[in-house]
Amino acid sequence: MHIITMITLDKIEVIDKPYKQTYFIGDKVDTDGLKLKAYYSDGTTRTVTSGYTISPKTLSKVGNTKVNVKYQDETINYKALDMEYNFIGYYNKML
């Protein structure tokens, strides 16, 4: 009799955020440098640098935006700063 044990992904965490952290509205999220740590049910871990998906792919509002990272069935997020300079609005305030 053979016993087969399924090893499953328990959780993930961000161990290194992407190199690029500041964006303008409309910029695509750059994941270069993003590293995850995957924790498995048998106690093993693995560093993950690819094979995940992100959302949103493009940043569309001013301020901190949560970028969701999904790897297999687990999702985690990190914050990216989305900035937009509105020079016309700034100029009108100065008048």
mmCIF file of C-alpha atoms in Angstrom:
data_model
loop_
_atom_site.group_PDB
_atom_site.id
_atom_site.type_symbol
_atom_site.label_atom_id
_atom_site.label_comp_id
_atom_site.label_asym_id
_atom_site.label_seq_id
_atom_site.Cartn_x
_atom_site.Cartn_y
_atom_site.Cartn_z
ATOM 1 C CA MET A 1 0.000 0.000 0.000
ATOM 2 C CA HIS A 2 1.344 3.395 -1.015
ATOM 3 C CA ILE A 3 0.328 6.614 0.682
ATOM 4 C CA ILE A 4 0.380 9.672 -1.536
ATOM 5 C CA THR A 5 0.653 13.003 0.230
ATOM 6 C CA MET A 6 -0.416 16.096 -1.675
ATOM 7 C CA ILE A 7 1.881 19.036 -1.122
ATOM 8 C CA THR A 8 -0.056 22.278 -1.325
ATOM 9 C CA LEU A 9 0.828 25.954 -1.264
ATOM 10 C CA ASP A 10 -0.054 27.384 2.165
ATOM 11 C CA LYS A 11 0.846 31.050 1.685
ATOM 12 C CA ILE A 12 3.040 33.529 -0.132
ATOM 13 C CA GLU A 13 4.792 36.702 0.958
ATOM 14 C CA VAL A 14 6.595 39.520 -0.822
ATOM 15 C CA ILE A 15 10.276 39.378 0.120
ATOM 16 C CA ASP A 16 11.473 42.005 -2.389
ATOM 17 C CA LYS A 17 9.291 44.683 -3.955
ATOM 18 C CA PRO A 18 9.904 45.607 -7.591
ATOM 19 C CA TYR A 19 12.698 48.071 -8.278
ATOM 20 C CA LYS A 20 10.227 50.646 -9.616
ATOM 21 C CA GLN A 21 7.861 51.950 -6.941
ATOM 22 C CA THR A 22 6.741 55.325 -8.314
ATOM 23 C CA TYR A 23 4.497 55.694 -11.350
ATOM 24 C CA PHE A 24 2.508 58.236 -13.309
ATOM 25 C CA ILE A 25 -1.137 57.651 -14.157
ATOM 26 C CA GLY A 26 -1.326 55.309 -17.133
ATOM 27 C CA ASP A 27 2.041 53.643 -16.464
ATOM 28 C CA LYS A 28 2.176 49.860 -16.622
ATOM 29 C CA VAL A 29 3.281 48.130 -13.416
ATOM 30 C CA ASP A 30 6.892 46.966 -13.733
ATOM 31 C CA THR A 31 7.563 43.758 -11.774
ATOM 32 C CA ASP A 32 11.349 43.639 -12.356
ATOM 33 C CA GLY A 33 12.912 42.713 -9.025
ATOM 34 C CA LEU A 34 9.707 41.322 -7.469
ATOM 35 C CA LYS A 35 10.431 38.228 -5.374
ATOM 36 C CA LEU A 36 7.916 36.107 -3.498
ATOM 37 C CA LYS A 37 8.466 33.377 -0.948
ATOM 38 C CA ALA A 38 6.123 30.398 -1.280
ATOM 39 C CA TYR A 39 5.428 28.258 1.788
ATOM 40 C CA TYR A 40 4.264 24.673 1.233
ATOM 41 C CA SER A 41 2.360 22.224 3.427
ATOM 42 C CA ASP A 42 5.406 19.941 3.817
ATOM 43 C CA GLY A 43 7.422 22.775 5.423
ATOM 44 C CA THR A 44 9.477 23.625 2.336
ATOM 45 C CA THR A 45 9.802 27.106 0.856
ATOM 46 C CA ARG A 46 10.664 28.386 -2.596
ATOM 47 C CA THR A 47 11.672 31.785 -3.954
ATOM 48 C CA VAL A 48 9.361 32.774 -6.813
ATOM 49 C CA THR A 49 10.424 35.304 -9.456
ATOM 50 C CA SER A 50 8.005 34.374 -12.250
ATOM 51 C CA GLY A 51 4.795 32.499 -12.907
ATOM 52 C CA TYR A 52 2.583 34.952 -11.038
ATOM 53 C CA THR A 53 -0.015 37.429 -12.301
ATOM 54 C CA ILE A 54 -0.637 40.999 -11.157
ATOM 55 C CA SER A 55 -3.562 43.379 -11.099
ATOM 56 C CA PRO A 56 -3.976 46.126 -11.930
ATOM 57 C CA LYS A 57 -1.547 46.023 -14.821
ATOM 58 C CA THR A 58 -1.844 49.790 -15.340
ATOM 59 C CA LEU A 59 -2.109 52.370 -12.553
ATOM 60 C CA SER A 60 -5.001 54.796 -12.871
ATOM 61 C CA LYS A 61 -5.278 56.956 -9.752
ATOM 62 C CA VAL A 62 -3.185 59.340 -7.697
ATOM 63 C CA GLY A 63 -1.855 57.985 -4.395
ATOM 64 C CA ASN A 64 -0.975 54.559 -3.079
ATOM 65 C CA THR A 65 -2.348 51.688 -5.128
ATOM 66 C CA LYS A 66 -2.453 48.083 -3.948
ATOM 67 C CA VAL A 67 -0.943 45.809 -6.563
ATOM 68 C CA ASN A 68 -2.317 42.283 -6.170
ATOM 69 C CA VAL A 69 0.050 39.410 -6.915
ATOM 70 C CA LYS A 70 -1.468 35.971 -7.504
ATOM 71 C CA TYR A 71 0.626 32.813 -7.494
ATOM 72 C CA GLN A 72 -1.257 29.555 -7.924
ATOM 73 C CA ASP A 73 -4.276 29.935 -5.567
ATOM 74 C CA GLU A 74 -2.752 32.505 -3.191
ATOM 75 C CA THR A 75 -2.920 36.302 -3.495
ATOM 76 C CA ILE A 76 -0.959 38.997 -1.677
ATOM 77 C CA ASN A 77 -0.489 42.712 -2.373
ATOM 78 C CA TYR A 78 2.041 45.510 -2.057
ATOM 79 C CA LYS A 79 1.705 49.284 -2.400
ATOM 80 C CA ALA A 80 2.942 51.311 -5.339
ATOM 81 C CA LEU A 81 2.825 55.119 -5.456
ATOM 82 C CA ASP A 82 0.927 56.553 -8.425
ATOM 83 C CA MET A 83 1.625 60.250 -8.989
ATOM 84 C CA GLU A 84 0.373 62.759 -11.511
ATOM 85 C CA TYR A 85 1.495 66.342 -11.765
ATOM 86 C CA ASN A 86 -1.260 68.693 -12.808
ATOM 87 C CA PHE A 87 0.673 71.826 -13.743
ATOM 88 C CA ILE A 88 -2.416 73.689 -14.990
ATOM 89 C CA GLY A 89 -4.254 73.119 -11.702
ATOM 90 C CA TYR A 90 -1.168 74.166 -9.737
ATOM 91 C CA TYR A 91 -0.784 77.309 -11.849
ATOM 92 C CA ASN A 92 -4.458 78.273 -11.346
ATOM 93 C CA LYS A 93 -4.071 77.923 -7.559
ATOM 94 C CA MET A 94 -1.139 80.331 -7.671
ATOM 95 C CA LEU A 95 -3.207 83.091 -9.349
#
